[in-house]
Coordinates of C-alpha atoms in Angstrom, one line a residue:
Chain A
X571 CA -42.7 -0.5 -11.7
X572 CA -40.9 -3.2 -10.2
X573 CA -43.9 -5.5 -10.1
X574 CA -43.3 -5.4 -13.2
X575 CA -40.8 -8.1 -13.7
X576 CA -40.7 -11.2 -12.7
X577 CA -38.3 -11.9 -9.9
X578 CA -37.1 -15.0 -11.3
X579 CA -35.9 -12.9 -14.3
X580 CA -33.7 -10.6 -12.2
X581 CA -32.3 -13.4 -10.0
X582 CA -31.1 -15.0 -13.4
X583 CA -29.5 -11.7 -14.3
X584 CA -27.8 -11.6 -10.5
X585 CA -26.4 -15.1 -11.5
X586 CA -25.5 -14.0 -15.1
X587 CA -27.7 -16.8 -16.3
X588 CA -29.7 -15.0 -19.1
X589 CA -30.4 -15.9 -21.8
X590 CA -30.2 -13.6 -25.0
X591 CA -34.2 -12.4 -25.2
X592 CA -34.3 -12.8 -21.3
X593 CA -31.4 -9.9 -21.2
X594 CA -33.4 -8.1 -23.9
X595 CA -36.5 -8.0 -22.1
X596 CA -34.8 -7.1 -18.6
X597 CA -33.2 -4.2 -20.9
X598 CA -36.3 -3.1 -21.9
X599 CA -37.6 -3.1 -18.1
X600 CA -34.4 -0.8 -17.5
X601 CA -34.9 1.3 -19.7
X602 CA -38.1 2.5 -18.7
X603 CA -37.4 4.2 -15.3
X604 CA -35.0 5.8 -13.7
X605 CA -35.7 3.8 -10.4
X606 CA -35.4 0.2 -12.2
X607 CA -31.8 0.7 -12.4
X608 CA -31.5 2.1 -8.7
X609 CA -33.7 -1.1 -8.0
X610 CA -31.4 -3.8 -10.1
X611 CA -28.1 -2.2 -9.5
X612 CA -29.0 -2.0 -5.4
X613 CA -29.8 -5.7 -5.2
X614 CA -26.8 -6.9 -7.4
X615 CA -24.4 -4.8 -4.7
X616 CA -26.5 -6.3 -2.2
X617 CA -25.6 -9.9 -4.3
X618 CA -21.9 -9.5 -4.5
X619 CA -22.3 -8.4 -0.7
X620 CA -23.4 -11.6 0.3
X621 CA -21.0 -13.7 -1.7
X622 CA -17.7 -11.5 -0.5
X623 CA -15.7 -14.7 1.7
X624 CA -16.4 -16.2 -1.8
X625 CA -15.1 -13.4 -3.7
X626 CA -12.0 -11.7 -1.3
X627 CA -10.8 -15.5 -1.4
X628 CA -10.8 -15.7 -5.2
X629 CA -9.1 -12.3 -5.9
X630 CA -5.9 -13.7 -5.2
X631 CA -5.0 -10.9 -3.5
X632 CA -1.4 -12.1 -1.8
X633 CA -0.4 -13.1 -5.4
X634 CA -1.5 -10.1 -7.0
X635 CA 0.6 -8.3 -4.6
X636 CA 3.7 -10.6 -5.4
X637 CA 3.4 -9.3 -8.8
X638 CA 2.8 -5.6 -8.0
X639 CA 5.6 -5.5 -6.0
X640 CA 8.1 -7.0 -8.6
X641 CA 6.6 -4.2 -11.3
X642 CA 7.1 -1.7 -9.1
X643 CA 10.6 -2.5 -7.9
X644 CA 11.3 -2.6 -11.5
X645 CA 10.7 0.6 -12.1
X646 CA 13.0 1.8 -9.4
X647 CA 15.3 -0.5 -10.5
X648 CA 15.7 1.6 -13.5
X649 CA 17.3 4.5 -11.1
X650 CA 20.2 2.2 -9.9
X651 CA 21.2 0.5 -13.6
X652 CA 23.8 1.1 -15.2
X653 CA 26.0 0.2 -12.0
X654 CA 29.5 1.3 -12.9
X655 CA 32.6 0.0 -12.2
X656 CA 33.9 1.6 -8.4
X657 CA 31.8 3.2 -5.8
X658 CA 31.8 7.1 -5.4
X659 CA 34.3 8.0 -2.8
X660 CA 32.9 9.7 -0.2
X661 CA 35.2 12.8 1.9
X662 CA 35.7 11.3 5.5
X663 CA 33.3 12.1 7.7
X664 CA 33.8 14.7 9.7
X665 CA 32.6 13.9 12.9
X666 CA 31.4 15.9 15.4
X667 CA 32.5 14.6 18.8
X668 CA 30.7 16.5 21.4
X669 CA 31.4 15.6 25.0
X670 CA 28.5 15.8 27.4
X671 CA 28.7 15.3 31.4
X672 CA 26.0 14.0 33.8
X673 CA 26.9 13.8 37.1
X674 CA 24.0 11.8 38.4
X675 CA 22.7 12.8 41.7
X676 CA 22.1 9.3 42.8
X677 CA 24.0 9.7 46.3
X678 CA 24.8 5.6 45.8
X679 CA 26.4 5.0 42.8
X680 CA 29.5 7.1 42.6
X681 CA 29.5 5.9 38.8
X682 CA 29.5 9.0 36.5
X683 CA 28.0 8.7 33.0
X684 CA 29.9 10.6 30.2
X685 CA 28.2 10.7 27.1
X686 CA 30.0 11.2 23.3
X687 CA 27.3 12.4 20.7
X688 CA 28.3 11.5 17.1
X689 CA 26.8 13.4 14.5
X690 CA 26.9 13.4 11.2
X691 CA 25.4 16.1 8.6
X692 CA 24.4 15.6 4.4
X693 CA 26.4 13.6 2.6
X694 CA 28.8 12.1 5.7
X695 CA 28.9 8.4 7.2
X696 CA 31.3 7.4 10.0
X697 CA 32.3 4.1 11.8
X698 CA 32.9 3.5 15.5
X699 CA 34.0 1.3 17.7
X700 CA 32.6 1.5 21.4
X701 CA 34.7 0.3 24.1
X702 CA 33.0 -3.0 24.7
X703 CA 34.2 -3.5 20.3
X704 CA 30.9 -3.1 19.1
X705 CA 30.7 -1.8 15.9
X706 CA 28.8 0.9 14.5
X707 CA 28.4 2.7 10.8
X708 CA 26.7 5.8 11.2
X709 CA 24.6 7.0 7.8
X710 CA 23.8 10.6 6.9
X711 CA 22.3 13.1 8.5
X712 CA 22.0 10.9 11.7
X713 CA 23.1 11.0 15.3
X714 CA 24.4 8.3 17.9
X715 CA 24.8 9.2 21.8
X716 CA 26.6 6.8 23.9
X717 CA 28.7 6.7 27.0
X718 CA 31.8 6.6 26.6
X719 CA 32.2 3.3 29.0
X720 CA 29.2 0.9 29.5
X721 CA 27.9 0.5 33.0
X722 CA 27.8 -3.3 34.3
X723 CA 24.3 -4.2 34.0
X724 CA 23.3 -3.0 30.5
X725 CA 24.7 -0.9 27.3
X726 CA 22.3 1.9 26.4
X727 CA 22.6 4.0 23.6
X728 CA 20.3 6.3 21.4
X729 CA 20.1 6.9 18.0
X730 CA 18.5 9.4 15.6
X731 CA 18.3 8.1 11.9
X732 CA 19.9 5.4 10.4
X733 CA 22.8 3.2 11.7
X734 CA 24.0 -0.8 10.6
X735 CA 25.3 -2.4 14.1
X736 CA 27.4 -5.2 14.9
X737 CA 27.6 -5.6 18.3
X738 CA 29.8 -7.8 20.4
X739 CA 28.1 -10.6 22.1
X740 CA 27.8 -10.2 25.9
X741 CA 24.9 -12.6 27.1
X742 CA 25.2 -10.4 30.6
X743 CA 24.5 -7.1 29.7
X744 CA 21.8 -6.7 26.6
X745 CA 22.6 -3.7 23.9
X746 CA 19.8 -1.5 24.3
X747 CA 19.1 1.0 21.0
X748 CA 16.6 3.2 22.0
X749 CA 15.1 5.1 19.2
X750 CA 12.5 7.1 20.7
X751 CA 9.5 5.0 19.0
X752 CA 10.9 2.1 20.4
X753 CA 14.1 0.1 22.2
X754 CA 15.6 -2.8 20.1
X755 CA 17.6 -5.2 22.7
X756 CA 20.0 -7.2 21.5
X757 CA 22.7 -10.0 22.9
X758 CA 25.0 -10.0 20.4
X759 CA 23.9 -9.6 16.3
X760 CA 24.0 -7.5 13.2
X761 CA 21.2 -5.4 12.5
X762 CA 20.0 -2.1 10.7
X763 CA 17.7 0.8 12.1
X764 CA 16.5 3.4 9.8
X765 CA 14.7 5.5 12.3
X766 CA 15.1 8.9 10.8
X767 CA 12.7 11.2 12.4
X768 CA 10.8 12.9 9.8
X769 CA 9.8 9.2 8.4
X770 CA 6.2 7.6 9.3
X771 CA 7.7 4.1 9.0
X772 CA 10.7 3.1 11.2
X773 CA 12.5 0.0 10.0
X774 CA 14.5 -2.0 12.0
X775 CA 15.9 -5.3 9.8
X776 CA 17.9 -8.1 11.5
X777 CA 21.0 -9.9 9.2
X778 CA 22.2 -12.3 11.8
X779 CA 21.2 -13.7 15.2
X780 CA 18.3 -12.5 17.3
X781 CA 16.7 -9.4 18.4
X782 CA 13.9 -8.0 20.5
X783 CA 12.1 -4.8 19.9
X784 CA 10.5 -3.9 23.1
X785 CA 8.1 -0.7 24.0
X786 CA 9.1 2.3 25.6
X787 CA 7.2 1.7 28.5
X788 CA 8.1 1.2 31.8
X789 CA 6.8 -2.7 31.5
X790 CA 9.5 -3.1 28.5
X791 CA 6.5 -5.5 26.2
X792 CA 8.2 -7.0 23.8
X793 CA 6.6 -5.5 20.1
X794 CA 8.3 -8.4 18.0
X795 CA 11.1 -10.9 18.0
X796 CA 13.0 -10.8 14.6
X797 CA 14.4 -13.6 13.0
X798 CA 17.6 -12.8 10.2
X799 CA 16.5 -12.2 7.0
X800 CA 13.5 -10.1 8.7
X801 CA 12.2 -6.6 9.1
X802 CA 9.8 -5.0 11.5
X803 CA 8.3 -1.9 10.1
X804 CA 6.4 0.2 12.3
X805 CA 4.1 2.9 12.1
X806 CA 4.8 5.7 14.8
X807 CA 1.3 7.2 14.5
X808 CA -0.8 4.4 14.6
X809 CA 1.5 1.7 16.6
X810 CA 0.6 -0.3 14.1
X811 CA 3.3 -2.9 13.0
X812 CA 4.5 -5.7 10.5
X813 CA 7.5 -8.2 9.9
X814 CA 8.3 -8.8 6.5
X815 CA 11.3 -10.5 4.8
X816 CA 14.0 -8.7 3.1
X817 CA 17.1 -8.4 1.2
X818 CA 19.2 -7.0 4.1
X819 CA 22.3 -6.7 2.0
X820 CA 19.9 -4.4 -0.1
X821 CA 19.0 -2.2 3.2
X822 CA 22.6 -1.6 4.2
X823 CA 23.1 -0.6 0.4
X824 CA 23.8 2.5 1.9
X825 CA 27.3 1.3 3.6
X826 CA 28.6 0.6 0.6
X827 CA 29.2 4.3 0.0
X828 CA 26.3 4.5 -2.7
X829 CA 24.7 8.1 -2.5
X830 CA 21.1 6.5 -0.9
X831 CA 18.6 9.0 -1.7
X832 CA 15.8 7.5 0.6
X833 CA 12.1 9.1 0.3
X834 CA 13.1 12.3 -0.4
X835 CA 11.4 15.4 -2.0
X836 CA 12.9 16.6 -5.7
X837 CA 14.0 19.8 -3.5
X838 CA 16.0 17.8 -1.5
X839 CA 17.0 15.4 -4.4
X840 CA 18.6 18.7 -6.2
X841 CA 20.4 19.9 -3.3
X842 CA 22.1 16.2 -2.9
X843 CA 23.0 16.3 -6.7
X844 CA 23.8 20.0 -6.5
X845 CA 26.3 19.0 -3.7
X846 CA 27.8 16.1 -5.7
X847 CA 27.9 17.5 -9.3
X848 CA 28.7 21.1 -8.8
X849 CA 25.9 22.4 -10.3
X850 CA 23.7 24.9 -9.8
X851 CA 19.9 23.2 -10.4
X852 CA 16.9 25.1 -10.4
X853 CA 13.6 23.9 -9.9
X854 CA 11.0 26.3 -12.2
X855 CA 7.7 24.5 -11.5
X856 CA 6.9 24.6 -7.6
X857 CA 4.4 22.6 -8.1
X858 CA 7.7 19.7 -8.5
X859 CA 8.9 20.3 -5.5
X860 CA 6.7 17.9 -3.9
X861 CA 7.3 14.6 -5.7
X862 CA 9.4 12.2 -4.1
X863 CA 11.7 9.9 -4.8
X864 CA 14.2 6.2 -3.9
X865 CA 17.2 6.8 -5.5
X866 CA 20.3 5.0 -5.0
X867 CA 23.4 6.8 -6.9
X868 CA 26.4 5.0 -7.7
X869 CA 28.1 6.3 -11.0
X870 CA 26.2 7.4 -13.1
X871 CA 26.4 10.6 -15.0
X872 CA 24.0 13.9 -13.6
X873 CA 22.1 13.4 -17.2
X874 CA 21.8 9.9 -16.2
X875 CA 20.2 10.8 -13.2
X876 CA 18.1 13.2 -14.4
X877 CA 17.2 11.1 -17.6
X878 CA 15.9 8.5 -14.8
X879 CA 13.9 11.4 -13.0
X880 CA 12.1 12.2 -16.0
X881 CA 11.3 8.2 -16.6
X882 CA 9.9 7.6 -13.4
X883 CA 8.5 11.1 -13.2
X884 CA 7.3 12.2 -16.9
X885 CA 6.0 15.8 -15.8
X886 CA 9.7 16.3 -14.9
X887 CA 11.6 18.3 -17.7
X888 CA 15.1 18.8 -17.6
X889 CA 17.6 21.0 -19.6
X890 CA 20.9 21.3 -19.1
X891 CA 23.6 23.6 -19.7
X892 CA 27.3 22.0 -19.2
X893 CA 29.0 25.4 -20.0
X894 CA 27.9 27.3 -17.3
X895 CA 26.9 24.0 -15.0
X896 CA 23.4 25.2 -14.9
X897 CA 20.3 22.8 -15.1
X898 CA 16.6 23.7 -15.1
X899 CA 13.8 21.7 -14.5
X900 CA 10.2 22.4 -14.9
Chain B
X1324 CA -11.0 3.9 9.4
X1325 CA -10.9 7.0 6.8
X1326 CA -8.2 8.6 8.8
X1327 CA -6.4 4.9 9.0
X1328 CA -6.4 5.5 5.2
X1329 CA -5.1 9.0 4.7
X1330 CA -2.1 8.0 7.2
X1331 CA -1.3 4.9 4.9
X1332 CA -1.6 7.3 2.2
X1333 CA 0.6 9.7 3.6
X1334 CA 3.4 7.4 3.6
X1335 CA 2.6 5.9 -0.1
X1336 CA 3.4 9.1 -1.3
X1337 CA 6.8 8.8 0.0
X1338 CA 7.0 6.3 -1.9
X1339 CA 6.8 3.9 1.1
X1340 CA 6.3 0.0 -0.4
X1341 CA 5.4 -1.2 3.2
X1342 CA 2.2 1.2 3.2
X1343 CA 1.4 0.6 -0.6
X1344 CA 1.5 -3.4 0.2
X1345 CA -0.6 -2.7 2.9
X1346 CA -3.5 -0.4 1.3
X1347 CA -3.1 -3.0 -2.1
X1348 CA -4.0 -6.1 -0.1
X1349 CA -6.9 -4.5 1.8
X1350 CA -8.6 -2.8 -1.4
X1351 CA -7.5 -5.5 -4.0
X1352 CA -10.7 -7.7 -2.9
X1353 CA -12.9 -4.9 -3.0
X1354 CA -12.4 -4.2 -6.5
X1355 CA -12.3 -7.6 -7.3
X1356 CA -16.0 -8.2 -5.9
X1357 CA -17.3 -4.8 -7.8
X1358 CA -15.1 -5.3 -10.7
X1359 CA -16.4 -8.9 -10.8
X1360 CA -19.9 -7.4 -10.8
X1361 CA -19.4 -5.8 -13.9
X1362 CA -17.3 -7.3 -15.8
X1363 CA -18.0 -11.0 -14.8
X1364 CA -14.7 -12.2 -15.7
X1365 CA -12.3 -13.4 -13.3
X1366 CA -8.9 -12.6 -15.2
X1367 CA -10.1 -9.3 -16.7
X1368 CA -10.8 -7.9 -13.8
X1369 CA -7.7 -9.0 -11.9
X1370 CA -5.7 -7.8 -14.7
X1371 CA -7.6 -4.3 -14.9
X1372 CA -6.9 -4.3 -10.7
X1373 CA -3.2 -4.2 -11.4
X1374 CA -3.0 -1.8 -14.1
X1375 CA -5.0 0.5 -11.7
X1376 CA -3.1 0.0 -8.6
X1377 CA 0.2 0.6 -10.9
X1378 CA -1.2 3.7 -12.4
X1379 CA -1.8 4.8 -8.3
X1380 CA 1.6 4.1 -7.3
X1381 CA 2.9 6.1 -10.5
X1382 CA 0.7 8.9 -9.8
X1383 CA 0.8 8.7 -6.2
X1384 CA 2.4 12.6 -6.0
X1385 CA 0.1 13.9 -8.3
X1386 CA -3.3 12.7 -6.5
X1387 CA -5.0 16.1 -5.2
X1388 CA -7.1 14.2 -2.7
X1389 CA -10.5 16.2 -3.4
X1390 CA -12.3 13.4 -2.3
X1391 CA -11.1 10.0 -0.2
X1392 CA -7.9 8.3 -1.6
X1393 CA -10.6 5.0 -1.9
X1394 CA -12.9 7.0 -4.5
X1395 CA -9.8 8.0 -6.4
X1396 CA -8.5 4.4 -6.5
X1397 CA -12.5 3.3 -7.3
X1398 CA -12.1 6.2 -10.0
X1399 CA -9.1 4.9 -11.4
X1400 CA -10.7 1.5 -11.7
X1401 CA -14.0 2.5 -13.3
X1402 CA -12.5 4.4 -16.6
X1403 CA -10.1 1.1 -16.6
X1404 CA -13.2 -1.0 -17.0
X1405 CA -14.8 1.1 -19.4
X1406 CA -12.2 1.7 -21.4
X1407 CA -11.7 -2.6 -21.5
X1408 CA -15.7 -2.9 -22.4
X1409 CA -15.0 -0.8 -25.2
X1410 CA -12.7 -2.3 -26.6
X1411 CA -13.8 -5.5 -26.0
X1412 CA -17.4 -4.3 -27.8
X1413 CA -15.8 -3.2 -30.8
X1414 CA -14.0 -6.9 -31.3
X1415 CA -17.0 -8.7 -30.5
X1416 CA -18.8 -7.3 -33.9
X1417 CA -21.8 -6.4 -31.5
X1418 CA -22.3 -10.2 -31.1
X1419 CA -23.8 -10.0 -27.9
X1420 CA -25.2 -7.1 -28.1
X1421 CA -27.3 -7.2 -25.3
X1422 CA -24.9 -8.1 -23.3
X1423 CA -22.7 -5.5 -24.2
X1424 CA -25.6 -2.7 -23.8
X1425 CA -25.9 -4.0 -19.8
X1426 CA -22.9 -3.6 -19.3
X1427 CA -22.6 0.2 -20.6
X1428 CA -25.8 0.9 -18.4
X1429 CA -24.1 -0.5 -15.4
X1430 CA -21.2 1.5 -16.2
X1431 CA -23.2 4.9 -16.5
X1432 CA -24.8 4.2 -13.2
X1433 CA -21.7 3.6 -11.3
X1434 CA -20.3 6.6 -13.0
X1435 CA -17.7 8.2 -10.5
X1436 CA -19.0 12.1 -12.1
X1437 CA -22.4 11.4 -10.7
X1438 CA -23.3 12.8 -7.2
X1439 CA -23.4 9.9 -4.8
X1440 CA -20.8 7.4 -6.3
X1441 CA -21.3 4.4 -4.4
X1442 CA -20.0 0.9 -4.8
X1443 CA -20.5 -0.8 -1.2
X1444 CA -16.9 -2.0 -1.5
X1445 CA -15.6 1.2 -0.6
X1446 CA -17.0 0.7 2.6
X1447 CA -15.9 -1.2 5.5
X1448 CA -17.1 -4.5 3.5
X1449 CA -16.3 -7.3 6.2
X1450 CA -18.2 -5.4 9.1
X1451 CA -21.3 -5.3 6.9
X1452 CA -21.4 -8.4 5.5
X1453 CA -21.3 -10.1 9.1
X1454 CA -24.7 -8.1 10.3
X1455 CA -26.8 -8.5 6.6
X1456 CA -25.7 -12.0 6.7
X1457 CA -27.1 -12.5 10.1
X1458 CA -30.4 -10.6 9.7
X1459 CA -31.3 -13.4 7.2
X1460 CA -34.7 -15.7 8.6
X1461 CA -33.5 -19.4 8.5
X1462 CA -34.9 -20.9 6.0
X1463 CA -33.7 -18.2 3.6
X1464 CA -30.4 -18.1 4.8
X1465 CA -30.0 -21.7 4.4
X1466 CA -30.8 -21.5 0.8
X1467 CA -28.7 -18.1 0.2
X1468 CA -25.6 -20.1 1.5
X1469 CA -26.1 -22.8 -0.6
X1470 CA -26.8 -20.6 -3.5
X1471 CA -23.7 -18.7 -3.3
X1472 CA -21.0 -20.8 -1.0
X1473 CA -21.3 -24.0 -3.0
X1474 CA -22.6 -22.6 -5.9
X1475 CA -25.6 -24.6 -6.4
X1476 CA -28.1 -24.4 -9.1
X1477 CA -31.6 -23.2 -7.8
X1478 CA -32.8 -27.1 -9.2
X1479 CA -30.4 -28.4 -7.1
X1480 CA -30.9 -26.6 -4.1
X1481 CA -34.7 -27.6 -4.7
X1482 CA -34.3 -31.7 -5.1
X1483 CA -32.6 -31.0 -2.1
X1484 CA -34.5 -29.7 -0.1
X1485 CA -37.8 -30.9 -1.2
X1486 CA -39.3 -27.9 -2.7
X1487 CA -40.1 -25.9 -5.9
X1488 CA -37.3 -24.3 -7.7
X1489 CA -40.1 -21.3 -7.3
X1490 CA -39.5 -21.4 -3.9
X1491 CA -36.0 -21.4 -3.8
X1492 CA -35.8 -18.4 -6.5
X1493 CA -38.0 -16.4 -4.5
X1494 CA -36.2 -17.7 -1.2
X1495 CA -33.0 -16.3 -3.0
X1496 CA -34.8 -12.7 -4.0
X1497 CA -36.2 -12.2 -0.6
X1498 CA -32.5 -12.5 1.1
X1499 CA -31.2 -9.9 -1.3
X1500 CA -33.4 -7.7 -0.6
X1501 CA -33.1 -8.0 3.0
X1502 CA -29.3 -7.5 3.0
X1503 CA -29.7 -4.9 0.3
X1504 CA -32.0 -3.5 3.2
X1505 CA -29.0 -3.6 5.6
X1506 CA -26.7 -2.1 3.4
X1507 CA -29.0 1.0 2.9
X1508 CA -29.2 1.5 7.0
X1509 CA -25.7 1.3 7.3
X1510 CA -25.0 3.6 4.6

């Protein structure tokens, strides 16, 4: 029974203040019933309940993370050593100019918009200029629509996936990005979106001067205003949304012409390598498929690649066969 | 909230470091405040916390979410401590023993396999704290706050305030119980 025991005793045990024969006796009082230990074990929750501002402050938690985080980028870090000598060179894009035409039906402005679409596919990047000398490096897989001259109160332009921008300072008419999620608005900086569509997050990180990211709403609220060195990372279900600081040399890694794996399933991972190796990869063990990976590719060897998928990824096997360019994995 | 969790889940599995800092600094304190309730010592459990959160992250494409990502992380943690209190029972030479044997039965009872695995900590912690805390009568909570915010003996708490170290025990007891109370309501 509970009355059994003397309160006193089991405070003491709440406070770890027991002495030896005290914890033997409250043992003993355990042991007897089931119900003691729902009992003691309820009221010591109950206990560290009551003393969590104590406890949450003590964990340490910011500095735990600090330390996480470096472990962790460690391990990726493995993927990207040994960096060899000269980037990969990558085939010129081949761009895909398409040219769109709205007339606009406004009967006052005679101004006709004409929009360019760039678009690139796997595997291609491309540069523009856009006639106010605004530069723009497209990555992978992403698309940029523009017009092909700016109109005089604003420049808009929309972009799917990832783009670095440096845009040409005109304090006059603001450089609108508008990525769906959001619309970055910008005077005159450099700056990198990763917006690709299938991603939760959406990143937009600022390298020099200022930005704005402002909703999509018809008020335009301003979501956050970046300072370099920055990055705003936002969640497109939730709206939820935090700045953080960052390497941004390290987020426009991919410019460098570096094969930036971002996020990606193995499946996708094996047609990227298939593509750049010349192999022919086959995945045995569906079940593979889904694991997913950061991996940024400069020169390394395809067994040093895959010798780094099987690190990170142990259940990964790989055997390969460099006569007939075959690999397996299962 | 659960759903809140799954989402930031979602996006750990992508291996997205923004999400994992996120779910990391809002579960690290949790664990702390049960792991401290077992193991009752500070750097032990911080450095179990780490090791579990690492072996999450490293596993985070194989986690079959039968249950809520939180359990699984809770999971993790558990065999992490039992596996330390083990160890740490076989280098003590059984010195204290006793010790060592409470610890093993707290273990078992917040064994993950059994049906209703419940540390409060996987729950929305701050939300229920605020309305135990309140539901305190004065007197009681003025002694609880002492007790645990400055970490007061119960002898000191009673030259304090004028009364028995009885009294102030009891006080103590009675304000467990009553958020212990609270936490049953709200589960």
């Amino acid at each position: 029974m509970i009355s059994d025991i003397n309160n006193i005793l089991l405070i003491k045990y709440l406070r770890n203040e027991l002495s030896e024969p005290e914890q033997e006796s409250v043992l003993r009082w355990l042991g007897d019933k089931e119900e003691n230990k729902e009992f003691l074990f309820g009221l010591k929750e109950a206990y560290l309940l009551s003393r969590w501002e104590e406890l949450s402050t003590r964990s340490q938690a910011a500095e735990g993370w600090k330390n996480m985080n470096e472990r962790i980028g460690q391990s990726t870090e493995q993927l990207k050593s040994p960096r060899l000598r000269k980037v990969m060179q990558y085939a010129a894009a081949a761009v895909v100019i398409f040219m769109i035409g709205f007339g606009l039906h406004d009967q006052i402005s005679t101004e006709k918009i004409v929009y360019n679409t760039v678009e690139t596919s796997t595997g291609e990047q491309s540069t523009l200029f856009l006639n106010d000398g605004t530069k723009v490096k497209l990555n992978e897989n992403s698309k940029l629509i523009y017009p092909t001259g700016f109109n005089s109160s604003s420049r808009n332009v929309t972009l799917h996936g990832e783009a670095y921008f440096e845009v040409t300072h005109d304090t006059h008419k603001p450089f609108l990005v508008n990525i769906g999620t959001y619309t970055v608005k910008v005077l005159g900086t450099k700056f990198n979106i990763d917006a690709y569509p299938e991603q939760v997050y959406v990143y937009t990180s600022l390298k020099e001067g200022k930005i704005q990211v402002v909703e999509n709403t018809p008020e335009s609220k301003i979501v956050s205003e970046l300072k370099p060195g920055t990055q705003l990372s936002y969640n497109k279900r939730t709206g939820e949304y935090f700045v953080k600081e960052v390497d941004t040399d390290q987020v426009t890694d991919w410019m460098n012409g570096r094969m930036v794996i971002k996020r990606q399933t193995l499946e996708e991972v094996v047609q990227r390598l298939e593509q750049k190796y010349h192999y022919t990869i086959n995945i045995q063990n569906l079940q593979l498929n889904k694991l997913s990976y950061n991996i940024t590719i400069d020169k390394e060897s395809l067994e040093e690649i895959l010798s780094n998928i099987h690190f990170i990824t142990p259940q990964v096997h790989y055997s390969i066969n460099n006569k007939d360019k075959m690999v397996i994995l299962k | 909230m659960k759903n809140e969790d799954e989402n930031i889940y979602k996006a750990i599995r992508k291996g997205d470091v923004f999400a994992f800092e996120r779910f990391y600094m809002k579960y690290q304190p949790r664990l702390f405040a049960y792991g401290m309730g077992i193991l009752n010592d500070e750097e032990a459990a911080k450095d179990l916390i780490q090791e579990s959160f690492m072996a999450f992250w490293e596993h985070k494409n194989n986690i079959v979410t039968d249950y809520s990502v939180t359990s699984y992380l809770f999971k993790i943690f558990h065999g992490q401590c039992i596996k330390y209190l083990r160890t740490r029972a076989i280098q003590s030479n059984f010195s204290q023993l006793s010790e060592l044997k409470m610890q093993e039965i707290e273990m078992g009872f917040y064994n993950p396999d059994r049906k209703v695995f419940g540390s409060i900590f996987m729950y929305e912690v701050e939300e229920l704290y605020e309305k135990a805390v309140i539901k305190l009568p004065e007197q009681c909570r003025e002694i609880f706050i002492l007790s645990k915010q400055q970490d007061m003996k119960s002898s000191e708490i009673a030259s304090k305030l004028g009364i028995s170290v009885r009294t102030v025990e009891n006080q103590i007891y009675k304000a467990i119980r009553v958020i212990r109370q609270e936490m049953k309501d709200y589960a």
